Amino acid sequence: MSDAPKTAAAPSRAAMKKELPEHFKAYKHVWVMVELERGHVHPVSWELMGEARKLADKLGVDVGAVVIGAPDAGAREAAAESFAYGADVVYLVENPILAEYRNESYTRTLTELVNTYKPEILLLGATNLGRDLAGSVATTLLTGLTADCTELAVDADKSLAATRPTFGGSLLCTIYTLNFRPQMATVRPRVMRMPERHEGRIGRVVEHAVALEEESIVTKVLKFLPDRSSQTSNLAYADVVVAGGLGLQNGENLQLVRALANVLGGEWGCSRPCVQKGWAPAERQIGQTGKTIRPKLYIAAGISGAIQHRVGVEGADLIVAINTDRNAPILDIAHFAVATDAIRFLPALTEAFRARISPHANDRLAG
Amino acid sequence: MHFVVCIKQVPDSAQIRVHPVTNTIMRQGVPTIINPYDLFSLETALRLRDEMGGEVTVLTMGPPSAEDALRKALTYGADRAVLLTDRFFAGSDTLATSYALAQAIRKIGDAWGAPDIVFAGKQTIDGDTAQVGPGIARRLELNQLTYISRVTKVDAEARTVELERRAEGGTQVLSSSLPCLVTMLEGSAEIRRGSMAGALRAARAEITTWSAADAGITDLLKCGLRGSPTVVKRVFAPAPRAEKAKQIEVKAKSRETADDLIEALFEAKPAMQADLEQLAAGL
């Protein structure tokens, strides 16, 4: 709850900056926790690797990737990928007990790695796994943790400056962990750009054995029920996103948004009020408390653009706002705007796109 | 069974305004609510109590006015409310907050029996950190069970619990043991409406109010600003983008406007047409 901007107290506290305690001075290098689950690495890990690379280059240190999993369950592949995305060293822990994510076994493993190899910065994805793990590791280490950062930088005295939105995005605050190590931060998927992948790039693997016994881990995974594909959308990682807001007037009109998304081969979403009104499920919500998106094209139909929505979409390459209100806040971040009723305009736009795109697509399919 | 539910009073985020000059949150006149995510945990605790018997204690840390949130929780049917309030807690980050709450939960255990399940919200809407629940779990060495969509079974005799947890790409079906800390997922339960009788009872109820000393917190270096490893150095408003959106002229026929828009998009990003064609073809 580092949430309340401590404006009154902040200057005095900031001025209180002490020398880093001696035992923390050995802490070096920037680490990323690679989220490997059932053989699959969450792309947020590579996005973080890109950020870690930049921070490490500024600090003149290495990027370390933590890869944890069961033997022969993708950890070696994840290690190789970590190098391709910018890691210099991979800390690899393979143990059958680490097959499924469990807080206890993962907290013990990551805490032990930190205490052994002493990174100065530790980054995790703000996913369910990352947040669950970061919170308990930071508390175990009694260090600072800044959640959902949108910008990571190294300042003049080499401290991590972690900037995050607060109060639904109305304000940004820059948070430091001055006198403790590691400095920990989480970042939501898609907030940072995916770095370039360098095939064949290699590094050093440090294999670390942890002493874990199944009997000592209380929580057991009885079953894993994979989502039916229809339940999960690829909204966060879609190249084209069309979203609707209250300007659509009712839930049925979200169909117009889905139709356009469909023609464009993209995903659809909505603003928070639509979810609150029950027009769409929560997983379709775009914004600070929903999904952050970074598509090539984002079309916002009937969305006024409250700050909490804008922070979730501003990473889009091209933003189109369809809104009758020429002063709607969405226009502050949109590149193009059409001041018209989205309910009337969406079907026309869908047809126009179909005419422009589909014939070529058909040629390709036929060929 | 004893269930302790940690809640937080938060400003209704839809009505937050930022002072244009000082960049501070203008709290005056902004209504406060129980953090919406906490309600799913409170509801789950109340249902378990209704089924199994026992008590629900709600706990909050905050200014004296946070009492309103506790009374609301009593209206829903909580049995007891504890307010942890002290100027020493001012400026607490998540680590300091979890310390204070964990100490208060120990004290609650001493007074009314050790909790079997401690509930917390998945995250708050003002801080959004999702760190306090795990922090409490670590400090009290409770089994940590976050993002729970369903508590399927609680066996008071065997001291075991079964639950479903939201994970990447699916649901983990977990078994664990009591005592544990649970954070519930939004939408995991239909929130009950408080009854008139509940409201009357809540209005008359006595709220247990503890200072740091009352809660047995003697190490004030772990509280408030001094106990917080994170330091907020700068608070600022997001910079507005310099250029405004380009307006596409609205023609009488929507289709013409649509064609103009597409033309403008392809002109601005020449690669877009090819990208869209590939996507539309599902390539």
XYZ file of C-alpha atoms in Angstrom, chain A residues 6-283:
278
model
C 3.269 10.586 0.571
C 3.656 14.085 -0.717
C 3.878 15.678 2.688
C 6.365 13.215 4.049
C 8.277 12.346 0.897
C 10.784 15.220 0.778
C 11.963 14.746 4.353
C 12.201 11.016 3.870
C 14.005 11.335 0.572
C 16.488 13.664 2.189
C 17.076 11.001 4.840
C 18.870 8.846 2.299
C 21.550 6.913 4.082
C 24.595 5.098 2.837
C 23.709 1.582 1.667
C 24.529 -0.807 4.534
C 27.849 -2.584 4.021
C 26.394 -6.097 3.642
C 24.259 -4.952 0.695
C 27.197 -3.588 -1.275
C 28.013 -7.043 -2.628
C 24.607 -7.105 -4.374
C 25.174 -6.801 -8.116
C 23.480 -7.611 -11.430
C 19.935 -7.351 -12.701
C 17.749 -10.427 -12.549
C 14.579 -11.500 -14.266
C 12.392 -14.291 -12.941
C 11.496 -16.322 -16.057
C 7.937 -17.600 -15.726
C 7.992 -21.133 -17.010
C 4.722 -22.998 -16.646
C 3.976 -26.352 -18.212
C 6.737 -25.931 -20.758
C 5.664 -22.455 -21.788
C 7.394 -19.172 -20.926
C 5.124 -16.186 -20.393
C 6.160 -13.499 -22.919
C 6.296 -10.904 -20.114
C 9.573 -12.558 -19.075
C 11.184 -11.559 -22.385
C 9.728 -8.063 -22.170
C 11.411 -7.795 -18.769
C 14.650 -9.200 -20.179
C 14.700 -6.242 -22.580
C 14.333 -3.818 -19.680
C 16.883 -5.692 -17.570
C 19.369 -5.460 -20.447
C 19.002 -1.667 -20.569
C 19.355 -1.314 -16.790
C 22.355 -3.660 -16.654
C 24.119 -1.826 -19.482
C 23.686 1.467 -17.610
C 25.001 -0.104 -14.408
C 27.778 -2.014 -16.168
C 26.615 -5.347 -14.764
C 25.184 -8.632 -16.049
C 21.632 -9.724 -16.731
C 20.736 -12.869 -14.822
C 17.740 -15.026 -15.695
C 16.188 -17.289 -13.083
C 14.761 -20.434 -14.672
C 12.968 -22.815 -12.333
C 11.185 -26.030 -13.281
C 11.067 -29.793 -13.291
C 13.799 -31.731 -15.147
C 13.113 -32.126 -18.881
C 10.149 -29.769 -18.732
C 11.373 -26.930 -20.881
C 13.840 -25.317 -18.488
C 16.852 -25.907 -20.789
C 14.951 -24.426 -23.721
C 13.892 -21.470 -21.560
C 17.532 -20.958 -20.587
C 18.577 -20.838 -24.250
C 15.770 -18.397 -25.000
C 16.860 -16.235 -22.058
C 20.249 -15.788 -23.711
C 18.596 -14.965 -27.031
C 16.616 -12.206 -25.327
C 19.601 -10.689 -23.566
C 20.599 -12.685 -20.466
C 24.293 -13.160 -19.669
C 23.851 -15.752 -16.937
C 21.073 -18.248 -16.307
C 20.493 -19.519 -12.777
C 18.916 -22.879 -13.412
C 17.117 -24.935 -10.796
C 15.631 -28.246 -11.908
C 13.725 -30.301 -9.381
C 10.625 -32.490 -9.790
C 8.971 -30.621 -6.914
C 9.049 -27.458 -9.021
C 6.908 -28.981 -11.782
C 3.872 -26.863 -10.915
C 3.937 -23.377 -9.456
C 3.387 -23.438 -5.718
C 4.113 -20.477 -3.535
C 6.026 -22.395 -0.912
C 8.495 -24.252 -3.122
C 9.047 -21.284 -5.447
C 9.475 -18.788 -2.603
C 12.058 -21.016 -0.976
C 13.912 -21.511 -4.255
C 13.959 -17.873 -5.347
C 14.837 -16.620 -1.855
C 17.735 -19.050 -1.692
C 19.021 -17.950 -5.113
C 18.862 -14.285 -4.089
C 20.658 -14.929 -0.817
C 23.326 -16.984 -2.577
C 24.048 -14.897 -5.680
C 22.893 -11.445 -4.458
C 21.303 -9.491 -7.328
C 20.778 -5.746 -6.846
C 17.593 -5.677 -8.920
C 14.982 -8.422 -9.287
C 12.171 -8.078 -11.836
C 9.053 -10.227 -12.095
C 5.964 -10.140 -14.316
C 2.839 -8.743 -12.673
C 0.975 -11.945 -13.490
C -0.803 -14.138 -10.943
C 2.385 -16.160 -10.541
C 4.688 -13.146 -10.415
C 2.607 -11.173 -7.950
C 2.056 -14.174 -5.692
C 5.768 -14.918 -5.664
C 7.102 -11.340 -5.508
C 4.990 -10.496 -2.462
C 6.199 -13.408 -0.409
C 9.834 -13.224 -1.531
C 10.034 -9.478 -0.755
C 8.506 -10.047 2.678
C 10.872 -12.934 3.402
C 13.847 -10.773 2.401
C 12.331 -7.701 4.119
C 13.049 -5.584 1.075
C 11.026 -3.135 -1.003
C 8.774 -4.160 -3.879
C 7.138 -1.814 -6.357
C 4.195 -3.253 -8.247
C 3.053 -2.654 -11.811
C 5.833 -0.352 -12.924
C 5.460 1.428 -16.254
C 8.986 2.794 -16.382
C 12.254 1.514 -14.948
C 15.386 3.644 -14.894
C 18.701 3.904 -13.126
C 19.383 7.290 -11.594
C 22.679 9.127 -11.063
C 23.590 7.217 -7.899
C 22.737 3.876 -9.522
C 19.474 3.307 -7.651
C 16.480 1.807 -9.405
C 13.831 4.460 -10.081
C 10.567 2.573 -10.513
C 7.660 4.615 -11.826
C 4.100 3.359 -11.495
C 0.627 4.762 -11.891
C -1.373 5.274 -8.728
C -4.997 6.113 -8.058
C -6.143 4.456 -11.238
C -3.554 6.257 -13.335
C -4.422 9.821 -12.343
C -0.924 10.221 -10.964
C 2.453 8.645 -11.477
C 4.918 8.153 -8.682
C 8.579 7.225 -8.728
C 9.548 4.830 -5.972
C 12.986 3.885 -4.664
C 14.212 1.108 -2.402
C 17.216 2.998 -1.114
C 18.704 1.017 1.717
C 17.676 -2.552 0.987
C 18.599 -5.130 -1.638
C 17.496 -6.459 -3.970
C 15.332 -3.662 -5.322
C 12.263 -5.554 -6.517
C 9.667 -4.561 -9.091
C 6.879 -6.154 -11.084
C 5.724 -5.069 -14.547
C 2.450 -6.015 -16.223
C 2.443 -7.917 -19.517
C 2.669 -5.702 -22.605
C 3.710 -2.573 -20.731
C 7.277 -2.951 -21.994
C 8.263 -3.544 -25.589
C 9.316 -7.030 -26.678
C 13.090 -6.880 -27.283
C 14.777 -8.232 -30.356
C 15.675 -11.906 -30.246
C 19.269 -12.791 -31.095
C 19.429 -16.352 -32.317
C 22.578 -18.155 -31.237
C 23.480 -15.690 -28.463
C 24.880 -17.692 -25.552
C 25.915 -17.229 -21.934
C 26.849 -18.978 -18.731
C 24.563 -21.458 -16.956
C 24.814 -21.730 -13.184
C 23.060 -24.880 -12.029
C 21.873 -24.643 -8.482
C 20.464 -27.493 -6.433
C 17.876 -26.697 -3.793
C 17.036 -29.081 -0.991
C 13.285 -29.524 -1.300
C 11.273 -32.441 -0.010
C 7.742 -33.040 -1.137
C 6.715 -33.917 2.436
C 7.645 -30.446 3.604
C 5.478 -28.676 1.001
C 1.967 -28.441 2.431
C 0.055 -27.368 -0.655
C -0.497 -29.996 -3.355
C -1.703 -29.503 -6.909
C -4.369 -32.169 -7.316
C -5.233 -31.301 -10.888
C -4.700 -28.690 -13.560
C -7.754 -27.877 -15.636
C -6.657 -26.105 -18.828
C -8.961 -23.363 -20.086
C -11.068 -24.176 -23.069
C -9.620 -22.041 -25.840
C -12.908 -20.159 -26.137
C -12.546 -18.916 -22.589
C -9.234 -17.205 -23.062
C -8.682 -14.319 -25.374
C -5.381 -13.211 -26.697
C -6.360 -9.612 -26.057
C -3.117 -8.439 -24.444
C -1.003 -9.708 -27.331
C -3.311 -8.971 -30.279
C -2.015 -6.844 -33.179
C -5.406 -5.253 -33.744
C -7.872 -4.443 -30.985
C -11.340 -2.946 -31.325
C -13.050 -1.907 -28.106
C -16.391 -0.456 -27.137
C -17.546 1.776 -24.314
C -20.698 3.238 -22.848
C -21.240 5.203 -26.067
C -22.565 1.956 -27.558
C -25.561 2.365 -25.252
C -26.195 -1.319 -24.633
C -24.479 -4.653 -24.447
C -25.943 -5.938 -27.707
C -24.113 -3.241 -29.637
C -20.789 -4.749 -28.581
C -21.607 -7.118 -31.442
C -20.605 -4.259 -33.803
C -17.204 -4.163 -32.135
C -16.801 -7.934 -32.426
C -17.759 -7.817 -36.115
C -15.084 -5.237 -36.923
C -12.468 -7.093 -34.869
C -13.389 -10.228 -36.739
C -12.908 -8.659 -40.182
C -9.544 -7.288 -39.051
C -8.430 -10.614 -37.594
C -8.069 -8.909 -34.217
C -9.455 -9.125 -30.705
C -12.212 -7.168 -29.054
C -12.423 -5.539 -25.654
C -14.256 -2.892 -23.705
C -13.880 -0.209 -21.070
C -14.403 -0.858 -17.374
C -17.984 0.478 -17.154
C -19.093 -2.118 -19.745
C -17.824 -4.884 -17.466
C -19.464 -3.265 -14.457
C -22.755 -3.167 -16.345
C -22.405 -6.838 -17.191
C -22.121 -6.253 -20.962
C -18.865 -8.204 -21.189
C -16.775 -10.537 -19.018
C -13.932 -9.084 -16.925
C -11.256 -10.687 -19.121
